[in-house]
């Protein structure tokens, strides 16, 4: 009987240790910045360009990438309509757009 009691006490001690380790791991995972810092990563942000007013590719600015010039709507057809078009209709649609000239 004493062997059983000592075994249960050691199991209880092991459980308490596991609970303490679990609590410390949960605190570590709650803040990903601390976890990344322990892994050796450092926070870094690129400064804004001084000579550019708007950079639409930056995530931290309130800008939108717009398709077309001056609010021109280019999506006159839905995807389904374009997939149902024949090649002749697609070539006709392409010929209606203004010609793009390359500058050298």
CSV table of N, CA and C in Angstrom, one decimal:
chain,number,residue,atom,x,y,z
A,1,UNK,N,0.8,-1.2,0.0
A,1,UNK,CA,0.0,0.0,0.0
A,1,UNK,C,0.9,1.3,0.0
A,2,UNK,N,2.0,1.3,0.7
A,2,UNK,CA,2.8,2.4,0.8
A,2,UNK,C,3.5,2.7,-0.6
A,3,UNK,N,3.7,1.6,-1.3
A,3,UNK,CA,4.3,1.8,-2.7
A,3,UNK,C,3.3,2.4,-3.6
A,4,UNK,N,2.0,2.1,-3.5
A,4,UNK,CA,1.0,2.7,-4.3
A,4,UNK,C,0.8,4.2,-3.9
A,5,UNK,N,0.9,4.5,-2.7
A,5,UNK,CA,0.7,5.9,-2.2
A,5,UNK,C,1.9,6.7,-2.7
A,6,UNK,N,3.1,6.2,-2.6
A,6,UNK,CA,4.3,6.9,-3.1
A,6,UNK,C,4.3,7.1,-4.6
A,7,UNK,N,3.8,6.1,-5.3
A,7,UNK,CA,3.7,6.2,-6.8
A,7,UNK,C,2.6,7.3,-7.1
A,8,UNK,N,1.5,7.4,-6.4
A,8,UNK,CA,0.5,8.4,-6.7
A,8,UNK,C,1.0,9.8,-6.3
A,9,UNK,N,1.9,9.9,-5.3
A,9,UNK,CA,2.5,11.2,-4.9
A,9,UNK,C,3.4,11.7,-6.0
A,10,UNK,N,4.2,10.7,-6.5
A,10,UNK,CA,5.1,11.1,-7.6
A,10,UNK,C,4.4,11.5,-8.9
A,11,UNK,N,3.3,10.8,-9.2
A,11,UNK,CA,2.5,11.1,-10.3
A,11,UNK,C,1.8,12.5,-10.1
A,12,UNK,N,1.4,12.8,-8.9
A,12,UNK,CA,0.8,14.1,-8.6
A,12,UNK,C,1.9,15.2,-8.8
A,13,UNK,N,3.1,15.0,-8.4
A,13,UNK,CA,4.2,15.9,-8.6
A,13,UNK,C,4.5,16.2,-10.0
A,14,UNK,N,4.5,15.1,-10.8
A,14,UNK,CA,4.7,15.2,-12.2
A,14,UNK,C,3.6,16.0,-12.9
A,15,UNK,N,2.4,15.8,-12.5
A,15,UNK,CA,1.2,16.5,-13.0
A,15,UNK,C,1.3,18.0,-12.7
A,16,UNK,N,1.8,18.4,-11.5
A,16,UNK,CA,2.0,19.8,-11.1
A,16,UNK,C,3.0,20.4,-12.0
A,17,UNK,N,4.1,19.7,-12.3
A,17,UNK,CA,5.2,20.2,-13.1
A,17,UNK,C,4.7,20.4,-14.5
A,18,UNK,N,3.9,19.5,-15.1
A,18,UNK,CA,3.3,19.6,-16.4
A,18,UNK,C,2.4,20.8,-16.5
A,19,UNK,N,1.6,21.0,-15.4
A,19,UNK,CA,0.7,22.2,-15.4
A,19,UNK,C,1.4,23.5,-15.4
A,20,UNK,N,2.6,23.5,-14.7
A,20,UNK,CA,3.4,24.7,-14.7
A,20,UNK,C,4.0,25.0,-16.0
A,21,UNK,N,4.5,23.9,-16.7
A,21,UNK,CA,5.1,24.1,-18.0
A,21,UNK,C,4.1,24.5,-19.0
A,22,UNK,N,2.9,23.9,-18.9
A,22,UNK,CA,1.8,24.3,-19.8
A,22,UNK,C,1.4,25.8,-19.7
A,23,UNK,N,1.3,26.2,-18.4
A,23,UNK,CA,1.0,27.6,-18.2
A,23,UNK,C,2.1,28.6,-18.8
A,24,UNK,N,3.3,28.2,-18.6
A,24,UNK,CA,4.4,29.1,-19.2
A,24,UNK,C,4.4,29.0,-20.7
A,25,UNK,N,4.1,27.9,-21.3
A,25,UNK,CA,3.9,27.8,-22.8
A,25,UNK,C,2.8,28.6,-23.3
A,26,UNK,N,1.7,28.6,-22.5
A,26,UNK,CA,0.5,29.4,-23.0
A,26,UNK,C,0.8,30.9,-22.9
A,27,UNK,N,1.5,31.3,-21.9
A,27,UNK,CA,1.9,32.7,-21.8
A,27,UNK,C,2.8,33.1,-23.0
A,28,UNK,N,3.7,32.2,-23.4
A,28,UNK,CA,4.6,32.4,-24.5
A,28,UNK,C,3.9,32.5,-25.8
A,29,UNK,N,2.9,31.7,-26.0
A,29,UNK,CA,2.1,31.7,-27.2
A,29,UNK,C,1.1,32.8,-27.3
A,30,UNK,N,0.7,33.4,-26.2
A,30,UNK,CA,-0.3,34.4,-26.2
A,30,UNK,C,0.2,35.7,-26.9
A,31,UNK,N,1.5,35.9,-26.9
A,31,UNK,CA,2.1,37.1,-27.6
A,31,UNK,C,3.1,36.6,-28.6
A,32,UNK,N,2.7,36.5,-29.9
A,32,UNK,CA,3.6,36.0,-30.9
A,32,UNK,C,4.9,36.8,-31.0
A,33,UNK,N,4.8,38.1,-30.7
A,33,UNK,CA,6.1,39.0,-30.7
A,33,UNK,C,7.1,38.4,-29.8
A,34,UNK,N,6.7,38.0,-28.6
A,34,UNK,CA,7.7,37.4,-27.7
A,34,UNK,C,8.3,36.1,-28.2
A,35,UNK,N,7.5,35.3,-28.8
A,35,UNK,CA,7.9,34.1,-29.4
A,35,UNK,C,8.9,34.3,-30.5
A,36,UNK,N,8.6,35.3,-31.4
A,36,UNK,CA,9.5,35.6,-32.5
A,36,UNK,C,10.8,36.2,-32.0
A,37,UNK,N,10.7,37.0,-30.9
A,37,UNK,CA,11.9,37.6,-30.4
A,37,UNK,C,12.8,36.6,-29.8
A,38,UNK,N,12.2,35.6,-29.1
A,38,UNK,CA,13.1,34.5,-28.6
A,38,UNK,C,13.7,33.7,-29.7
A,39,UNK,N,13.1,33.6,-30.9
A,39,UNK,CA,13.6,32.9,-32.0
A,39,UNK,C,14.7,33.7,-32.7
A,40,UNK,N,14.9,35.0,-32.3
A,40,UNK,CA,15.9,35.8,-32.9
A,40,UNK,C,15.5,36.8,-34.0
A,41,UNK,N,14.2,36.9,-34.2
A,41,UNK,CA,13.6,37.8,-35.2
A,41,UNK,C,13.5,39.2,-34.5
A,42,UNK,N,13.7,40.2,-35.3
A,42,UNK,CA,13.5,41.6,-34.8
A,42,UNK,C,12.5,42.3,-35.6
A,43,UNK,N,11.7,43.2,-34.9
A,43,UNK,CA,10.7,43.9,-35.7
A,43,UNK,C,11.4,45.0,-36.5
A,44,UNK,N,10.9,45.2,-37.8
A,44,UNK,CA,11.5,46.2,-38.6
A,44,UNK,C,10.4,46.7,-39.6
A,45,UNK,N,10.4,47.9,-39.8
A,45,UNK,CA,9.4,48.5,-40.8
A,45,UNK,C,10.2,49.4,-41.7
A,46,UNK,N,9.9,49.4,-42.9
A,46,UNK,CA,10.6,50.3,-43.9
A,46,UNK,C,10.0,51.7,-43.8
A,47,UNK,N,10.8,52.7,-43.8
A,47,UNK,CA,10.3,54.1,-43.7
A,47,UNK,C,9.6,54.5,-45.0
A,48,UNK,N,8.7,55.4,-44.9
A,48,UNK,CA,8.0,55.9,-46.1
A,48,UNK,C,8.9,56.7,-47.0
A,49,UNK,N,8.7,56.6,-48.3
A,49,UNK,CA,9.6,57.3,-49.2
A,49,UNK,C,9.3,58.8,-49.1
A,50,UNK,N,10.3,59.6,-49.1
A,50,UNK,CA,10.1,61.0,-49.0
A,50,UNK,C,9.7,61.7,-50.3
A,51,UNK,N,10.1,61.2,-51.4
A,51,UNK,CA,9.8,61.9,-52.7
A,51,UNK,C,8.6,61.3,-53.4
A,52,UNK,N,7.9,60.4,-52.7
A,52,UNK,CA,6.7,59.8,-53.4
A,52,UNK,C,5.5,60.1,-52.5
A,53,UNK,N,4.5,60.7,-53.1
A,53,UNK,CA,3.3,61.1,-52.3
A,53,UNK,C,2.5,59.9,-51.9
A,54,UNK,N,2.2,59.0,-52.9
A,54,UNK,CA,1.3,57.9,-52.6
A,54,UNK,C,2.0,56.7,-53.1
A,55,UNK,N,2.0,55.6,-52.3
A,55,UNK,CA,2.5,54.3,-52.7
A,55,UNK,C,1.4,53.3,-52.5
A,56,UNK,N,0.7,53.0,-53.6
A,56,UNK,CA,-0.5,52.2,-53.5
A,56,UNK,C,-0.2,50.7,-53.1
A,57,UNK,N,1.1,50.3,-53.2
A,57,UNK,CA,1.4,49.0,-52.9
A,57,UNK,C,1.7,48.8,-51.4
A,58,UNK,N,1.8,49.8,-50.6
A,58,UNK,CA,2.0,49.7,-49.2
A,58,UNK,C,0.7,49.3,-48.5
A,59,UNK,N,0.9,48.5,-47.5
A,59,UNK,CA,-0.3,48.0,-46.8
A,59,UNK,C,-0.8,49.0,-45.8
A,60,UNK,N,0.1,49.9,-45.3
A,60,UNK,CA,-0.3,50.7,-44.2
A,60,UNK,C,-0.8,52.1,-44.6
A,61,UNK,N,-1.1,52.3,-45.9
A,61,UNK,CA,-1.6,53.5,-46.4
A,61,UNK,C,-3.1,53.3,-46.9
A,62,UNK,N,-3.8,54.4,-46.8
A,62,UNK,CA,-5.2,54.3,-47.3
A,62,UNK,C,-5.3,54.7,-48.7
A,63,UNK,N,-4.8,53.8,-49.6
A,63,UNK,CA,-4.9,54.1,-51.0
A,63,UNK,C,-5.4,52.8,-51.7
A,64,UNK,N,-6.0,53.0,-52.8
A,64,UNK,CA,-6.6,51.9,-53.6
A,64,UNK,C,-5.9,51.9,-55.0
A,65,UNK,N,-5.7,50.7,-55.5
A,65,UNK,CA,-5.3,50.6,-56.8
A,65,UNK,C,-6.5,50.6,-57.7
A,66,UNK,N,-6.6,51.6,-58.6
A,66,UNK,CA,-7.7,51.7,-59.5
A,66,UNK,C,-7.4,51.2,-60.9
A,67,UNK,N,-8.3,50.6,-61.5
A,67,UNK,CA,-8.1,50.1,-62.8
A,67,UNK,C,-8.7,51.1,-63.8
A,68,UNK,N,-8.0,51.5,-64.8
A,68,UNK,CA,-8.5,52.5,-65.7
A,68,UNK,C,-8.1,53.9,-65.4
A,69,UNK,N,-8.4,54.9,-66.2
A,69,UNK,CA,-8.0,56.2,-66.0
A,69,UNK,C,-9.2,57.1,-65.6
A,70,UNK,N,-9.1,57.9,-64.6
A,70,UNK,CA,-10.1,58.8,-64.2
A,70,UNK,C,-11.5,58.1,-64.0
A,71,UNK,N,-11.4,57.0,-63.3
A,71,UNK,CA,-12.7,56.3,-63.0
A,71,UNK,C,-13.3,55.6,-64.1
A,72,UNK,N,-12.6,55.4,-65.2
A,72,UNK,CA,-13.2,54.8,-66.4
A,72,UNK,C,-13.5,53.3,-66.0
A,73,UNK,N,-14.6,52.8,-66.4
A,73,UNK,CA,-15.0,51.5,-66.1
A,73,UNK,C,-14.6,50.5,-67.2
A,74,UNK,N,-13.7,49.6,-66.9
A,74,UNK,CA,-13.2,48.7,-68.0
A,74,UNK,C,-14.0,47.4,-67.9
A,75,UNK,N,-14.6,47.1,-66.8
A,75,UNK,CA,-15.3,45.8,-66.7
A,75,UNK,C,-16.7,45.9,-67.2
A,76,UNK,N,-16.9,45.9,-68.5
A,76,UNK,CA,-18.3,45.9,-69.0
A,76,UNK,C,-18.9,44.6,-69.1
A,77,UNK,N,-18.1,43.5,-69.0
A,77,UNK,CA,-18.5,42.2,-69.1
A,77,UNK,C,-18.2,41.4,-67.9
A,78,UNK,N,-19.0,40.5,-67.5
A,78,UNK,CA,-18.7,39.6,-66.4
A,78,UNK,C,-17.7,38.5,-66.9
A,79,UNK,N,-17.2,37.7,-66.0
A,79,UNK,CA,-16.3,36.6,-66.4
A,79,UNK,C,-17.0,35.6,-67.2
A,80,UNK,N,-18.3,35.3,-66.8
A,80,UNK,CA,-19.1,34.3,-67.6
A,80,UNK,C,-19.3,34.8,-69.0
A,81,UNK,N,-19.6,36.1,-69.2
A,81,UNK,CA,-19.8,36.6,-70.5
A,81,UNK,C,-18.6,36.5,-71.4
A,82,UNK,N,-17.4,36.8,-70.8
A,82,UNK,CA,-16.2,36.7,-71.5
A,82,UNK,C,-15.9,35.3,-71.9
A,83,UNK,N,-16.1,34.3,-71.0
A,83,UNK,CA,-15.9,32.9,-71.4
A,83,UNK,C,-16.8,32.4,-72.4
A,84,UNK,N,-18.0,33.0,-72.6
A,84,UNK,CA,-18.9,32.5,-73.6
A,84,UNK,C,-18.7,33.2,-75.0
A,85,UNK,N,-17.8,34.2,-75.0
A,85,UNK,CA,-17.5,34.9,-76.3
A,85,UNK,C,-16.7,34.1,-77.2
A,86,UNK,N,-16.9,34.4,-78.5
A,86,UNK,CA,-16.1,33.7,-79.5
A,86,UNK,C,-14.8,34.5,-79.7
A,87,UNK,N,-13.9,33.9,-80.4
A,87,UNK,CA,-12.6,34.6,-80.6
A,87,UNK,C,-12.8,35.9,-81.5
A,88,UNK,N,-13.7,35.9,-82.4
A,88,UNK,CA,-14.0,37.1,-83.2
A,88,UNK,C,-14.5,38.2,-82.3
A,89,UNK,N,-15.4,37.9,-81.4
A,89,UNK,CA,-15.9,38.9,-80.4
A,89,UNK,C,-14.8,39.5,-79.5
A,90,UNK,N,-13.9,38.6,-79.1
A,90,UNK,CA,-12.8,39.0,-78.3
A,90,UNK,C,-11.8,40.0,-79.1
A,91,UNK,N,-11.5,39.6,-80.3
A,91,UNK,CA,-10.6,40.4,-81.2
A,91,UNK,C,-11.3,41.8,-81.4
A,92,UNK,N,-12.6,41.8,-81.7
A,92,UNK,CA,-13.3,43.0,-81.9
A,92,UNK,C,-13.3,43.9,-80.7
A,93,UNK,N,-13.5,43.3,-79.5
A,93,UNK,CA,-13.4,44.1,-78.3
A,93,UNK,C,-12.0,44.7,-78.1
A,94,UNK,N,-11.0,43.9,-78.4
A,94,UNK,CA,-9.6,44.4,-78.2
A,94,UNK,C,-9.3,45.5,-79.2
A,95,UNK,N,-9.9,45.5,-80.4
A,95,UNK,CA,-9.6,46.5,-81.4
A,95,UNK,C,-10.3,47.8,-81.0
A,96,UNK,N,-11.3,47.8,-80.2
A,96,UNK,CA,-12.0,49.0,-79.8
A,96,UNK,C,-11.2,49.9,-78.8
A,97,UNK,N,-10.2,49.2,-78.1
A,97,UNK,CA,-9.4,50.0,-77.1
A,97,UNK,C,-8.4,50.8,-77.8
A,98,UNK,N,-8.0,51.9,-77.1
A,98,UNK,CA,-7.0,52.7,-77.8
A,98,UNK,C,-5.7,52.1,-77.9
A,99,UNK,N,-5.0,52.5,-78.9
A,99,UNK,CA,-3.7,51.9,-79.3
A,99,UNK,C,-2.6,52.3,-78.3
A,100,UNK,N,-1.8,51.3,-77.8
A,100,UNK,CA,-0.7,51.6,-76.9
A,100,UNK,C,0.5,51.8,-77.7
A,101,UNK,N,1.2,52.9,-77.5
A,101,UNK,CA,2.4,53.2,-78.2
A,101,UNK,C,3.6,53.1,-77.3
A,102,UNK,N,4.6,52.5,-77.8
A,102,UNK,CA,5.8,52.3,-76.9
A,102,UNK,C,6.7,53.5,-77.1
A,103,UNK,N,7.3,54.0,-76.1
A,103,UNK,CA,8.2,55.1,-76.1
A,103,UNK,C,9.6,54.6,-75.9
A,104,UNK,N,10.5,55.1,-76.8
A,104,UNK,CA,11.9,54.6,-76.7
A,104,UNK,C,12.7,55.8,-76.3
